[in-house]
mmCIF file of C-alpha atoms in Angstrom:
data_model
loop_
_atom_site.group_PDB
_atom_site.id
_atom_site.type_symbol
_atom_site.label_atom_id
_atom_site.label_comp_id
_atom_site.label_asym_id
_atom_site.label_seq_id
_atom_site.Cartn_x
_atom_site.Cartn_y
_atom_site.Cartn_z
ATOM 1 C CA ASP A 1 31.164 -26.535 33.264
ATOM 2 C CA LEU A 2 28.171 -25.832 31.040
ATOM 3 C CA ASN A 3 25.758 -26.184 33.959
ATOM 4 C CA SER A 4 27.279 -23.066 35.515
ATOM 5 C CA MET A 5 26.349 -21.184 32.319
ATOM 6 C CA ASN A 6 22.642 -21.968 32.790
ATOM 7 C CA THR A 7 20.670 -18.890 33.845
ATOM 8 C CA GLN A 8 17.082 -18.487 34.987
ATOM 9 C CA ARG A 9 14.436 -15.787 35.230
ATOM 10 C CA GLU A 10 10.685 -15.352 35.409
ATOM 11 C CA ALA A 11 8.467 -13.529 32.945
ATOM 12 C CA GLN A 12 4.699 -13.184 33.360
ATOM 13 C CA GLY A 13 4.843 -15.727 36.181
ATOM 14 C CA ARG A 14 6.474 -18.396 34.016
ATOM 15 C CA PRO A 15 9.926 -19.850 34.724
ATOM 16 C CA TYR A 16 12.496 -19.563 31.927
ATOM 17 C CA ARG A 17 16.034 -20.841 31.722
ATOM 18 C CA ILE A 18 18.825 -20.783 29.190
ATOM 19 C CA CYS A 19 21.145 -23.738 28.876
ATOM 20 C CA PHE A 20 23.925 -24.877 26.587
ATOM 21 C CA ASP A 21 23.884 -28.562 27.477
ATOM 22 C CA ARG A 22 20.348 -29.470 26.414
ATOM 23 C CA LEU A 23 18.474 -29.243 23.124
ATOM 24 C CA ASP A 24 15.135 -30.598 21.921
ATOM 25 C CA VAL A 25 15.723 -31.065 18.183
ATOM 26 C CA ASP A 26 12.027 -31.707 17.511
ATOM 27 C CA ALA A 27 11.025 -28.437 19.198
ATOM 28 C CA VAL A 28 13.770 -26.488 17.413
ATOM 29 C CA HIS A 29 12.760 -27.991 14.079
ATOM 30 C CA ALA A 30 9.097 -27.143 14.707
ATOM 31 C CA MET A 31 10.110 -23.491 15.172
ATOM 32 C CA LEU A 32 12.680 -23.168 12.395
ATOM 33 C CA VAL A 33 10.648 -25.002 9.744
ATOM 34 C CA ARG A 34 8.404 -21.932 9.582
ATOM 35 C CA ALA A 35 11.104 -19.225 9.935
ATOM 36 C CA TYR A 36 11.369 -16.911 6.920
ATOM 37 C CA TRP A 37 15.074 -17.677 6.415
ATOM 38 C CA CYS A 38 14.822 -21.475 6.364
ATOM 39 C CA GLU A 39 11.171 -22.304 5.752
ATOM 40 C CA GLY A 40 10.712 -26.025 5.218
ATOM 41 C CA ILE A 41 14.155 -27.006 6.557
ATOM 42 C CA PRO A 42 14.401 -30.783 7.103
ATOM 43 C CA ARG A 43 14.675 -32.090 10.676
ATOM 44 C CA ASP A 44 17.939 -33.892 9.881
ATOM 45 C CA THR A 45 19.495 -30.626 8.686
ATOM 46 C CA VAL A 46 18.470 -28.897 11.931
ATOM 47 C CA ALA A 47 19.908 -31.772 13.980
ATOM 48 C CA ARG A 48 23.241 -31.716 12.114
ATOM 49 C CA ALA A 49 23.486 -27.919 12.242
ATOM 50 C CA CYS A 50 22.875 -27.862 15.998
ATOM 51 C CA ALA A 51 25.330 -30.716 16.614
ATOM 52 C CA HIS A 52 28.111 -28.700 14.957
ATOM 53 C CA SER A 53 27.292 -25.353 16.572
ATOM 54 C CA LEU A 54 27.198 -23.638 19.938
ATOM 55 C CA CYS A 55 23.500 -23.476 20.844
ATOM 56 C CA ALA A 56 21.779 -21.532 23.589
ATOM 57 C CA SER A 57 18.425 -23.160 24.315
ATOM 58 C CA LEU A 58 15.549 -21.280 25.935
ATOM 59 C CA PHE A 59 13.184 -23.379 28.030
ATOM 60 C CA CYS A 60 9.902 -22.528 29.716
ATOM 61 C CA GLY A 61 9.538 -25.268 32.278
ATOM 62 C CA GLU A 62 10.528 -28.430 30.403
ATOM 63 C CA ARG A 63 9.510 -27.155 26.955
ATOM 64 C CA GLN A 64 12.060 -25.626 24.590
ATOM 65 C CA VAL A 65 10.655 -22.322 23.332
ATOM 66 C CA GLY A 66 13.719 -20.652 21.816
ATOM 67 C CA ILE A 67 17.119 -21.110 20.226
ATOM 68 C CA ALA A 68 20.160 -19.028 19.328
ATOM 69 C CA ARG A 69 22.892 -20.777 17.367
ATOM 70 C CA TRP A 70 26.490 -19.730 16.768
ATOM 71 C CA VAL A 71 28.539 -21.282 13.963
ATOM 72 C CA THR A 72 32.033 -20.730 15.300
ATOM 73 C CA ASP A 73 35.626 -21.887 15.465
ATOM 74 C CA ARG A 74 35.481 -20.777 19.135
ATOM 75 C CA CYS A 75 38.623 -18.662 18.918
ATOM 76 C CA THR A 76 38.414 -16.039 16.124
ATOM 77 C CA PHE A 77 34.982 -15.927 14.466
ATOM 78 C CA ALA A 78 31.293 -16.591 15.066
ATOM 79 C CA TYR A 79 28.180 -16.317 12.933
ATOM 80 C CA LEU A 80 24.992 -15.870 14.956
ATOM 81 C CA CYS A 81 22.010 -17.455 13.244
ATOM 82 C CA ASP A 82 18.696 -19.209 13.837
ATOM 83 C CA VAL A 83 17.607 -16.915 16.652
ATOM 84 C CA PHE A 84 13.984 -17.827 17.246
ATOM 85 C CA VAL A 85 11.583 -17.422 20.170
ATOM 86 C CA HIS A 86 8.264 -19.257 19.906
ATOM 87 C CA GLU A 87 5.377 -16.918 19.112
ATOM 88 C CA ASP A 88 3.646 -17.666 22.445
ATOM 89 C CA HIS A 89 6.675 -16.311 24.322
ATOM 90 C CA ARG A 90 7.507 -13.160 22.351
ATOM 91 C CA GLY A 91 7.323 -9.614 23.667
ATOM 92 C CA LEU A 92 8.908 -10.479 27.021
ATOM 93 C CA GLY A 93 12.522 -9.553 26.235
ATOM 94 C CA LEU A 94 13.475 -13.219 25.990
ATOM 95 C CA GLY A 95 15.244 -12.926 22.621
ATOM 96 C CA ARG A 96 17.536 -10.188 23.888
ATOM 97 C CA TRP A 97 18.184 -12.165 27.069
ATOM 98 C CA LEU A 98 18.872 -15.351 25.096
ATOM 99 C CA VAL A 99 21.398 -13.760 22.732
ATOM 100 C CA GLY A 100 22.960 -11.653 25.498
ATOM 101 C CA GLU A 101 23.526 -14.675 27.713
ATOM 102 C CA GLY A 102 24.825 -16.662 24.753
ATOM 103 C CA MET A 103 27.363 -13.953 23.997
ATOM 104 C CA ARG A 104 28.732 -14.382 27.530
ATOM 105 C CA HIS A 105 29.653 -18.025 26.814
ATOM 106 C CA PRO A 106 33.403 -18.641 27.338
ATOM 107 C CA ASP A 107 33.801 -19.961 23.780
ATOM 108 C CA LEU A 108 32.640 -16.619 22.374
ATOM 109 C CA GLN A 109 35.085 -14.451 24.297
ATOM 110 C CA GLY A 110 38.045 -12.814 22.548
ATOM 111 C CA LEU A 111 36.681 -13.348 19.054
ATOM 112 C CA ARG A 112 37.956 -11.035 16.326
ATOM 113 C CA ARG A 113 34.546 -10.893 14.646
ATOM 114 C CA GLN A 114 30.916 -11.897 15.108
ATOM 115 C CA VAL A 115 28.383 -11.426 12.331
ATOM 116 C CA LEU A 116 24.692 -11.946 11.788
ATOM 117 C CA PHE A 117 22.061 -11.226 9.179
ATOM 118 C CA THR A 118 18.536 -10.087 9.960
ATOM 119 C CA LYS A 119 15.609 -8.737 8.010
ATOM 120 C CA ASP A 120 14.091 -6.598 10.745
ATOM 121 C CA MET A 121 15.706 -7.014 14.172
ATOM 122 C CA GLN A 122 18.616 -4.561 13.813
ATOM 123 C CA PRO A 123 17.490 -2.499 16.854
ATOM 124 C CA LEU A 124 17.607 -5.596 19.097
ATOM 125 C CA TYR A 125 21.103 -6.580 17.983
ATOM 126 C CA ALA A 126 22.357 -2.981 18.209
ATOM 127 C CA GLN A 127 21.527 -3.129 21.951
ATOM 128 C CA LEU A 128 23.981 -6.041 22.161
ATOM 129 C CA GLY A 129 26.828 -4.234 20.381
ATOM 130 C CA PHE A 130 26.267 -5.272 16.763
ATOM 131 C CA GLU A 131 26.711 -2.569 14.111
ATOM 132 C CA PRO A 132 26.077 -2.449 10.363
ATOM 133 C CA LEU A 133 28.943 -3.897 8.343
ATOM 134 C CA ALA A 134 31.741 -1.297 8.171
ATOM 135 C CA THR A 135 32.822 -2.451 4.719
ATOM 136 C CA PRO A 136 29.932 -4.374 3.135
ATOM 137 C CA GLU A 137 31.602 -4.137 -0.268
ATOM 138 C CA ARG A 138 34.234 -6.602 0.964
ATOM 139 C CA GLY A 139 31.685 -9.301 1.710
ATOM 140 C CA MET A 140 30.507 -11.890 -0.758
ATOM 141 C CA GLU A 141 28.041 -14.709 -0.468
ATOM 142 C CA ILE A 142 26.430 -17.627 -2.190
ATOM 143 C CA VAL A 143 22.704 -17.577 -1.489
ATOM 144 C CA ARG A 144 20.186 -20.273 -2.285
ATOM 145 C CA PRO A 145 16.837 -18.771 -1.306
ATOM 146 C CA ASN A 146 13.960 -21.161 -0.761
ATOM 147 C CA LEU A 147 16.369 -24.115 -0.708
ATOM 148 C CA TYR A 148 14.133 -26.123 1.634
ATOM 149 C CA ARG A 149 10.757 -25.248 0.143
ATOM 150 C CA LYS A 150 9.101 -27.964 -1.845
ATOM 151 C CA PRO A 151 7.978 -26.985 -5.353
ATOM 152 C CA ALA A 152 4.255 -26.509 -5.764
ATOM 153 C CA PRO A 153 2.544 -29.546 -7.392
#
């Protein structure tokens, strides 16, 4: 029951909750469209990505103010991505809480590996058990930076 996974807390007198059964695609798109890793991402791409992922949604009242998304087969592997807390709600420990609660989801238990990539939040993820890649030379990738940015006229 996903409702039993919903958790709540207060920060600076505001009520926050994390849920896995609700997502405001417009709010998520409004946040991610300006994120350094996917600047300019189309709304339809966000909607499709969320529909095919395990998403932890952070709400303040009825407004979605954060997201953490896991691309996963739900039995062996998960890639944590698109972790974003709206600027007006940062500095309250909500990102750590969001990812930590997400990692407790039943579909993320017993996985052989979870990975993520981050430019500057390594200390946050280290608190949650993530470590630098043990053998980075084994990894390979195809990267298309600025894929969603429109060319300048």
